[in-house]
Structure formats: C-alpha cells, structure tokens
CSV table of N, CA and C in Angstrom, one decimal:
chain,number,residue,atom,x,y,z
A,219,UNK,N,0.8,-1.2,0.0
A,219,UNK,CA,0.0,0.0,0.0
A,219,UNK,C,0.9,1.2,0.0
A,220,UNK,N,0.7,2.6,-0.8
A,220,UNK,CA,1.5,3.3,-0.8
A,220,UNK,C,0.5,4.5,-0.2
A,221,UNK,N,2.0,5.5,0.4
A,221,UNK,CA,1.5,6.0,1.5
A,221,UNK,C,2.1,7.5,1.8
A,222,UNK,N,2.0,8.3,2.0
A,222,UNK,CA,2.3,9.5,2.2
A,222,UNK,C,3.0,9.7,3.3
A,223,UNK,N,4.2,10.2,4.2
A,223,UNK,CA,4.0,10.3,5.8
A,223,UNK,C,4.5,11.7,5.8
A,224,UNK,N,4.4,12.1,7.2
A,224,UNK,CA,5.4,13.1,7.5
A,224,UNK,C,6.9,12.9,8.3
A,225,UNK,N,7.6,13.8,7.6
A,225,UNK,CA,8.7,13.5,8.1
A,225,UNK,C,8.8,13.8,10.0
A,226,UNK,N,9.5,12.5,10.6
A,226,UNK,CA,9.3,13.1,12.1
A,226,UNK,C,10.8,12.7,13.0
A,227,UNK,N,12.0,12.8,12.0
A,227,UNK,CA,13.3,13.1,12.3
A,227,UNK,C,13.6,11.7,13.3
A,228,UNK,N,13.4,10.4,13.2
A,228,UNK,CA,13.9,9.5,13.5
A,228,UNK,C,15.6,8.7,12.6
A,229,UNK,N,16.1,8.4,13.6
A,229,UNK,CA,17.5,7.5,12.7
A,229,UNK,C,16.8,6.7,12.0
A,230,UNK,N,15.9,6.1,11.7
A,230,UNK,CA,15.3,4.5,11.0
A,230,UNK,C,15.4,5.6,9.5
A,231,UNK,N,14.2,7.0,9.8
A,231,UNK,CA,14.5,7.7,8.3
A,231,UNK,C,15.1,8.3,8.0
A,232,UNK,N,16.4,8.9,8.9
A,232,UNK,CA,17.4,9.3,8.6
A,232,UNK,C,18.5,8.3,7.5
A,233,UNK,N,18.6,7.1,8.2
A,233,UNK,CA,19.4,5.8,7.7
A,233,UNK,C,18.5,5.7,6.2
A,234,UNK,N,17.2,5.1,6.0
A,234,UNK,CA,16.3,5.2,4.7
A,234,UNK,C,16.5,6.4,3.8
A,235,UNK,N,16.4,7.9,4.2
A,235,UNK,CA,16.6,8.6,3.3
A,235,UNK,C,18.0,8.6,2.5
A,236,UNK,N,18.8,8.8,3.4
A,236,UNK,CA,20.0,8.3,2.6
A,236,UNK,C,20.1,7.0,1.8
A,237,UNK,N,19.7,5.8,1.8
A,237,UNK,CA,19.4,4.8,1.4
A,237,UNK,C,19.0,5.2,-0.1
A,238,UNK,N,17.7,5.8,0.0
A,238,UNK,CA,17.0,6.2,-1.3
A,238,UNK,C,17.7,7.6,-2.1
A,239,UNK,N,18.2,8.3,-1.3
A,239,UNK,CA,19.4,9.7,-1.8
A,239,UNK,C,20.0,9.0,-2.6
A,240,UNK,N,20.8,7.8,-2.3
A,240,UNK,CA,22.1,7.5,-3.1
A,240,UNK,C,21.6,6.2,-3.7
A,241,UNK,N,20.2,6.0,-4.4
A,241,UNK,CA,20.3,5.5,-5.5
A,241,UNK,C,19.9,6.1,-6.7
A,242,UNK,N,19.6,7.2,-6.4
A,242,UNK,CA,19.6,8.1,-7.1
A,242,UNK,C,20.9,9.2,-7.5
A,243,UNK,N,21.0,10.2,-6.7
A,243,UNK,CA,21.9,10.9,-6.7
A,243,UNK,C,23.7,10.2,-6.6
A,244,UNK,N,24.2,9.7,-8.3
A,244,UNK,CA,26.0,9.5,-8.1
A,244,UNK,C,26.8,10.1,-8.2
A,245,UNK,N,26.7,11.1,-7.6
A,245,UNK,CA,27.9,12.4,-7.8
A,245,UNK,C,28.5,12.2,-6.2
A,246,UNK,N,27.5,11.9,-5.5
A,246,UNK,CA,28.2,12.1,-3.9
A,246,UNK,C,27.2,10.8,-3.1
A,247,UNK,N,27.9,10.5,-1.7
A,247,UNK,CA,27.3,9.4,-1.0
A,247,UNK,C,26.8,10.2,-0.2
A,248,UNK,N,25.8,10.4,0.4
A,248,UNK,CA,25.2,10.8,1.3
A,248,UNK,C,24.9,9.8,2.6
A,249,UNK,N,25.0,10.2,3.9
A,249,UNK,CA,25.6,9.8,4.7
A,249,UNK,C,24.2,10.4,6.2
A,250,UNK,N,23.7,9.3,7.0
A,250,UNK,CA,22.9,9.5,7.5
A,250,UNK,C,23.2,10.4,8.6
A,251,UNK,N,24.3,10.7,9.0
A,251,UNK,CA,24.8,11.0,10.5
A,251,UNK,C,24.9,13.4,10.3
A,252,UNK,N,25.5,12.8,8.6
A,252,UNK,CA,25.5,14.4,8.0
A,252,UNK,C,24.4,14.4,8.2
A,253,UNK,N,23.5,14.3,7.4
A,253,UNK,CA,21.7,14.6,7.3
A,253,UNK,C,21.2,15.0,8.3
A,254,UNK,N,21.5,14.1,9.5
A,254,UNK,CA,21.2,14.2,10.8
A,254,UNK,C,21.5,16.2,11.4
A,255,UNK,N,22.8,16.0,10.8
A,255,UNK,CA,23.4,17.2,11.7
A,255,UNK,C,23.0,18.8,10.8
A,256,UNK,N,23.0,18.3,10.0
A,256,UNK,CA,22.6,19.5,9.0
A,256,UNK,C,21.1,19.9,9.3
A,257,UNK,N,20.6,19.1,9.2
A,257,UNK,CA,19.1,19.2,9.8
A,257,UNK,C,18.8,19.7,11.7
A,258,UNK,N,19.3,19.5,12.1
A,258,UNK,CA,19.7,19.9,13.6
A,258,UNK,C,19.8,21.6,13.2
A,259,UNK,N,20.4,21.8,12.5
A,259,UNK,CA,21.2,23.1,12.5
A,259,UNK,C,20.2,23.7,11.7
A,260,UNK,N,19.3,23.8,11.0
A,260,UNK,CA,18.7,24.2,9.5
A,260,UNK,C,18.3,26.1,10.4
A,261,UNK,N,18.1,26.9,9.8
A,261,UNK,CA,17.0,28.0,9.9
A,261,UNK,C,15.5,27.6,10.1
A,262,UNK,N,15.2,27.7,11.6
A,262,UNK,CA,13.8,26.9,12.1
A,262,UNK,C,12.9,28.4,11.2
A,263,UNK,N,13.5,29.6,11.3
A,263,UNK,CA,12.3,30.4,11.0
A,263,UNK,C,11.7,30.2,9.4
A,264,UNK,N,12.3,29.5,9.0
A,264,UNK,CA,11.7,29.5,7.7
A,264,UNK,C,10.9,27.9,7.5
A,265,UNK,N,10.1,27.7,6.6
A,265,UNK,CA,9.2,26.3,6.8
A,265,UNK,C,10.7,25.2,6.0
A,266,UNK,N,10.6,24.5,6.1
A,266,UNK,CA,11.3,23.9,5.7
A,266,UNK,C,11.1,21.9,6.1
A,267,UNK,N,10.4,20.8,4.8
A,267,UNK,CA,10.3,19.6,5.8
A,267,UNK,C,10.6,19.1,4.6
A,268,UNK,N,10.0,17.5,5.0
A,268,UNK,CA,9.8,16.5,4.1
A,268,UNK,C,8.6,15.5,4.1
A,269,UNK,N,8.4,15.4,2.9
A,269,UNK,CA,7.5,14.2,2.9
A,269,UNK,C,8.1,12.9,2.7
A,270,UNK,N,7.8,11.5,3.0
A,270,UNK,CA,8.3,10.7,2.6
A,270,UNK,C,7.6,9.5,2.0
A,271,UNK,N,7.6,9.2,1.0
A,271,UNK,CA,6.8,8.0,0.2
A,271,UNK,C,6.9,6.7,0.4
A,272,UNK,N,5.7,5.8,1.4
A,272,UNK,CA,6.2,4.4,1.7
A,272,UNK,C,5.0,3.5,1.0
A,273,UNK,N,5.6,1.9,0.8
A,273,UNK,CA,5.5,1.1,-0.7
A,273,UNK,C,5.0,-0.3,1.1
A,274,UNK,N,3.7,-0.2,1.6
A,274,UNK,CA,3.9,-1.0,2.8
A,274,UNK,C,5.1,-0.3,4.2
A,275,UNK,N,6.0,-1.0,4.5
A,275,UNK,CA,6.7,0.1,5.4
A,275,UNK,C,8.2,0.1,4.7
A,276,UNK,N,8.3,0.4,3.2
A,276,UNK,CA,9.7,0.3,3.2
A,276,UNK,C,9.9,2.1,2.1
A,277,UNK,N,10.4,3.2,2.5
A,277,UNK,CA,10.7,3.8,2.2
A,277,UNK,C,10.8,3.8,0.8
A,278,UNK,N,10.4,4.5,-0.2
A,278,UNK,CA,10.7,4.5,-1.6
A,278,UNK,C,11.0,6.0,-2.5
A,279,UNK,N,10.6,7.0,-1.7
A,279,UNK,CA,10.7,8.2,-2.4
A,279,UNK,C,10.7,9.0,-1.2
A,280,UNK,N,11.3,10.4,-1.4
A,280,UNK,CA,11.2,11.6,-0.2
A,280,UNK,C,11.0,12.6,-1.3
A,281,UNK,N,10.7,14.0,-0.8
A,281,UNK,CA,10.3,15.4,-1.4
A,281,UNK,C,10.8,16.0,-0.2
A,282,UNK,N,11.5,16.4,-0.6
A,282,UNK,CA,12.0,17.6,0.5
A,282,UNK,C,11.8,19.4,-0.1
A,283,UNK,N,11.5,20.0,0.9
A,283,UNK,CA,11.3,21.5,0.4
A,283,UNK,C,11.2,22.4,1.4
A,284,UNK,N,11.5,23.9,1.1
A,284,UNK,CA,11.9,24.5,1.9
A,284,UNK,C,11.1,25.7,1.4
A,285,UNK,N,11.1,26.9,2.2
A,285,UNK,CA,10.9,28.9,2.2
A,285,UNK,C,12.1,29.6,1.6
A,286,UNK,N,12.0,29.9,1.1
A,286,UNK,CA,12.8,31.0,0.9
A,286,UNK,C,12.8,31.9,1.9
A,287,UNK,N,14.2,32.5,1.6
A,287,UNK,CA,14.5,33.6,2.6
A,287,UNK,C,13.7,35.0,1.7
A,288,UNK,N,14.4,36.1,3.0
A,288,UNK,CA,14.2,37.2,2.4
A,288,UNK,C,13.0,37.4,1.1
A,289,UNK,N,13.3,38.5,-0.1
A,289,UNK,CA,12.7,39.0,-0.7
A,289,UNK,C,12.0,37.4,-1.5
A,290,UNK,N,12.5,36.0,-1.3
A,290,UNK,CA,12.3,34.8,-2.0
A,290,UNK,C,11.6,34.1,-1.4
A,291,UNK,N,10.3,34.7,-0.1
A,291,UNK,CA,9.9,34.0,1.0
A,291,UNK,C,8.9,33.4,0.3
A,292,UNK,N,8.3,33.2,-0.5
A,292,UNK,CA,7.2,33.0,-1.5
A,292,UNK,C,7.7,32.1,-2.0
A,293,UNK,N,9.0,32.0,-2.5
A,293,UNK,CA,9.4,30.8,-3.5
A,293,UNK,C,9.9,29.5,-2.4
A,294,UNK,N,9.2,28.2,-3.2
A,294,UNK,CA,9.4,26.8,-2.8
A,294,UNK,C,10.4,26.4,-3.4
A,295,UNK,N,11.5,25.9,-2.7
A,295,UNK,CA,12.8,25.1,-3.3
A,295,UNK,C,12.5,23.7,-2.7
A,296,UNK,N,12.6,22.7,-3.9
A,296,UNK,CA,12.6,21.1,-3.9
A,296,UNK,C,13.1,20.5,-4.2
A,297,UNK,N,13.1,19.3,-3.9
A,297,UNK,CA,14.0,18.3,-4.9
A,297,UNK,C,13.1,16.7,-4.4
A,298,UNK,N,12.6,15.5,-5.1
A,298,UNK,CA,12.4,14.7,-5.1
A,298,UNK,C,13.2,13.4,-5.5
A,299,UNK,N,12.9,12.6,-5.1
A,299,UNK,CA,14.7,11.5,-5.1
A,299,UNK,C,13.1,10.2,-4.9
A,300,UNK,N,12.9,9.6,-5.8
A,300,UNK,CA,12.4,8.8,-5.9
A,300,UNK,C,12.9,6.8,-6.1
A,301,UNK,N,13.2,5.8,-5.7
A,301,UNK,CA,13.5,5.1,-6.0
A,301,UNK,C,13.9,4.2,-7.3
A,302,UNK,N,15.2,4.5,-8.3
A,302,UNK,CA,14.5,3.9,-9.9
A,302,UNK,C,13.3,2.7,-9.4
A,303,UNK,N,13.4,1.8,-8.8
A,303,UNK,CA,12.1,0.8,-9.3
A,303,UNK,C,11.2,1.1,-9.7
A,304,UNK,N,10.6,2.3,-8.6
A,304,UNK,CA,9.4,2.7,-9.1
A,304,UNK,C,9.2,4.2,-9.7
A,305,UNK,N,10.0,4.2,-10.5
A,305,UNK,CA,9.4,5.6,-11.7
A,305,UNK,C,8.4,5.2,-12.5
A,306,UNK,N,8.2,6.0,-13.1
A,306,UNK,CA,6.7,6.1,-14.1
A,306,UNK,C,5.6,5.6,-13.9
A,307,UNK,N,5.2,5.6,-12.6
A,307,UNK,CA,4.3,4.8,-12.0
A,307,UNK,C,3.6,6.2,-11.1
A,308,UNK,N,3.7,6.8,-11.4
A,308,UNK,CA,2.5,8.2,-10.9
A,308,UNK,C,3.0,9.1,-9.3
A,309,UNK,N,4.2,8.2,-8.8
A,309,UNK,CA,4.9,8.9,-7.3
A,309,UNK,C,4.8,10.0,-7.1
A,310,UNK,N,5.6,10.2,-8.3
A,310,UNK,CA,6.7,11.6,-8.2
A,310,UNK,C,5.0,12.6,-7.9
A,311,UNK,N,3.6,12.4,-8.5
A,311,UNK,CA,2.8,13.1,-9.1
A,311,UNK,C,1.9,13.5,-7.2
A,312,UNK,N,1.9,12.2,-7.0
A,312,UNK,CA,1.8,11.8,-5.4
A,312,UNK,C,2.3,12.5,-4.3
A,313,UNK,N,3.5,13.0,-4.5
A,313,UNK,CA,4.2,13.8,-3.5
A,313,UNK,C,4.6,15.2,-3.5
A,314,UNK,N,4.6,15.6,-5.1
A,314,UNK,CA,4.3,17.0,-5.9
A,314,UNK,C,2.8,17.5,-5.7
A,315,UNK,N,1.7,16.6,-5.8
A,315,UNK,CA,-0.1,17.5,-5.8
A,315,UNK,C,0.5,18.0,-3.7
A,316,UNK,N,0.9,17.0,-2.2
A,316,UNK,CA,0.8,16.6,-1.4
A,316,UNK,C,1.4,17.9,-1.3
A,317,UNK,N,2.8,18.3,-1.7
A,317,UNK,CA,3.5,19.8,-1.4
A,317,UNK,C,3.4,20.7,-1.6
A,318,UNK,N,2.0,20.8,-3.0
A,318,UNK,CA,1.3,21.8,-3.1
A,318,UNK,C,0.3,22.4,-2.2
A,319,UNK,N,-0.2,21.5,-1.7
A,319,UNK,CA,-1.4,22.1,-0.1
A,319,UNK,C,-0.3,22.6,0.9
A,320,UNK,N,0.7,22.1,1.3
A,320,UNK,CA,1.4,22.4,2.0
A,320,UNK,C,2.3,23.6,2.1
A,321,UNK,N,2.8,23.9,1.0
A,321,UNK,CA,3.3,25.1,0.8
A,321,UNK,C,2.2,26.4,0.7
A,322,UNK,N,0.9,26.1,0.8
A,322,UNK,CA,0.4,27.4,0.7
A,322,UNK,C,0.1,28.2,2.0
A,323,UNK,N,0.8,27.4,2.9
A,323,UNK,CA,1.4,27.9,4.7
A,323,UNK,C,1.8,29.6,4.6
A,324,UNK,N,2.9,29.5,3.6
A,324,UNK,CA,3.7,30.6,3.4
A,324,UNK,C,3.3,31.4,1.9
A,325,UNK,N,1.7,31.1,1.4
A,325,UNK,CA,1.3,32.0,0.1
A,325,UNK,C,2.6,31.7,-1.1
A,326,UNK,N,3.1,30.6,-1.1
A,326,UNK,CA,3.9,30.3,-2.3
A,326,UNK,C,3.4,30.6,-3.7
A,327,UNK,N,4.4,31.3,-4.3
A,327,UNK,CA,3.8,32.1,-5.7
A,327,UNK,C,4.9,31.2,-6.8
A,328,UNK,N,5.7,30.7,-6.0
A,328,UNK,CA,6.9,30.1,-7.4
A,328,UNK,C,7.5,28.8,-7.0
A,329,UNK,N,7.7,27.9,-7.8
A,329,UNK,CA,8.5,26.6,-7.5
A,329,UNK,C,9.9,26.8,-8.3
A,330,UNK,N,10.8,26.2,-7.6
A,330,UNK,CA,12.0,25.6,-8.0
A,330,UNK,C,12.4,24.6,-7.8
A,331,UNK,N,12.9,23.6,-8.9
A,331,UNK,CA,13.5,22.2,-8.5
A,331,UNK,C,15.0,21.9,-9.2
A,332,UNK,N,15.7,21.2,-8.6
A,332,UNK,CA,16.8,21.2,-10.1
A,332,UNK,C,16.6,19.6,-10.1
A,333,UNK,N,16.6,19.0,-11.8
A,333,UNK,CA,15.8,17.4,-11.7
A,333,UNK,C,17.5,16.8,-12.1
A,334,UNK,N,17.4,16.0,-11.4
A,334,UNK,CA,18.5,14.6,-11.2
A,334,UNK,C,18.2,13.5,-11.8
A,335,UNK,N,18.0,12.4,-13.3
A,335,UNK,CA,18.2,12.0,-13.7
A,335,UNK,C,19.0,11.2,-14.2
C-alpha cells in the first residue's frame, strides 16, 4: 500500500533517506549522520520539511522543500529522489499535488526544483 508520511526526524528515516538519496543521486554518497546534523542546524524560521513516500513500510521516495528567505519567502525550493524501481508509475505526481497544499502555509507564488536523472 502506498503512502504519504510526515517526516518526524527518527535515525530508522534518517538511515532510509540516505538509502534512497544514493540510488539516485551518483555524484556524492550521502551519509545519515551528515543529514542528521545538518538538519539539527537548519534556519527553524523558515518552513522547511519532508515528505516521505512508503511502498507498505519500506521507504521509496522523499520530497524535500523548503521557504525561501528574504525577498524569496514565497518561493518553494525542492527536490524529489524517488527510488529507480518505481518511476513512471504516478509517485513523483503523489508527492508534488501533497507539497502543493502544504506550501500554501507561506502563500507560495513560485517553485523551483533542479531534476536529477
């Protein structure tokens, strides 16, 4: 059964997200303990989460997105990391309609993503 969650900063999805980061993403390894600590540290005043896409209980996809700062507080920066197995199978569509209710927190007027292929 596939499933939407909220992200809620446990090591099980910290260890998962990386998991699913680096079958995607081969420029760099990403590393649960960084994620960890970077996330610790982030700017709380701006919105900034994740959604995470699960296939039963096994992680398959995340969306992560954030506020912009300053004069950019309107614009949504994203990026989705989906698992290859399951591309073209409607996810990506799943967790992009899911960020759109969510970002209208902060009256979002603009998206940006850079796509990883």
């Amino acid at each position: 059964m596939i499933k939407i969650k909220n992200f809620t900063e446990t090591d099980k999805e910290f260890e998962e997200l990386a998991r699913v980061d680096n079958l995607v993403n081969h420029d760099s390894i990403n590393h649960p303990d960084t994620d960890k600590k970077d996330w610790k540290v982030r700017d709380k005043s701006l919105i900034r989460d994740r959604l995470l896409l699960y296939n039963n209980n096994m992680l398959i996809g995340a969306l992560y997105y954030s506020q912009g700062r300053d004069e950019n507080n309107r614009t949504c920066f994203y990026t989705l990391h989906l698992d290859p197995a399951y591309n073209y199978q409607g996810y990506r569509q799943l967790l992009y309609n899911k960020m759109l209710k969510l970002v209208e927190k902060f009256h979002c007027n603009k998206l940006l993503t850079g796509i990883y292929e």
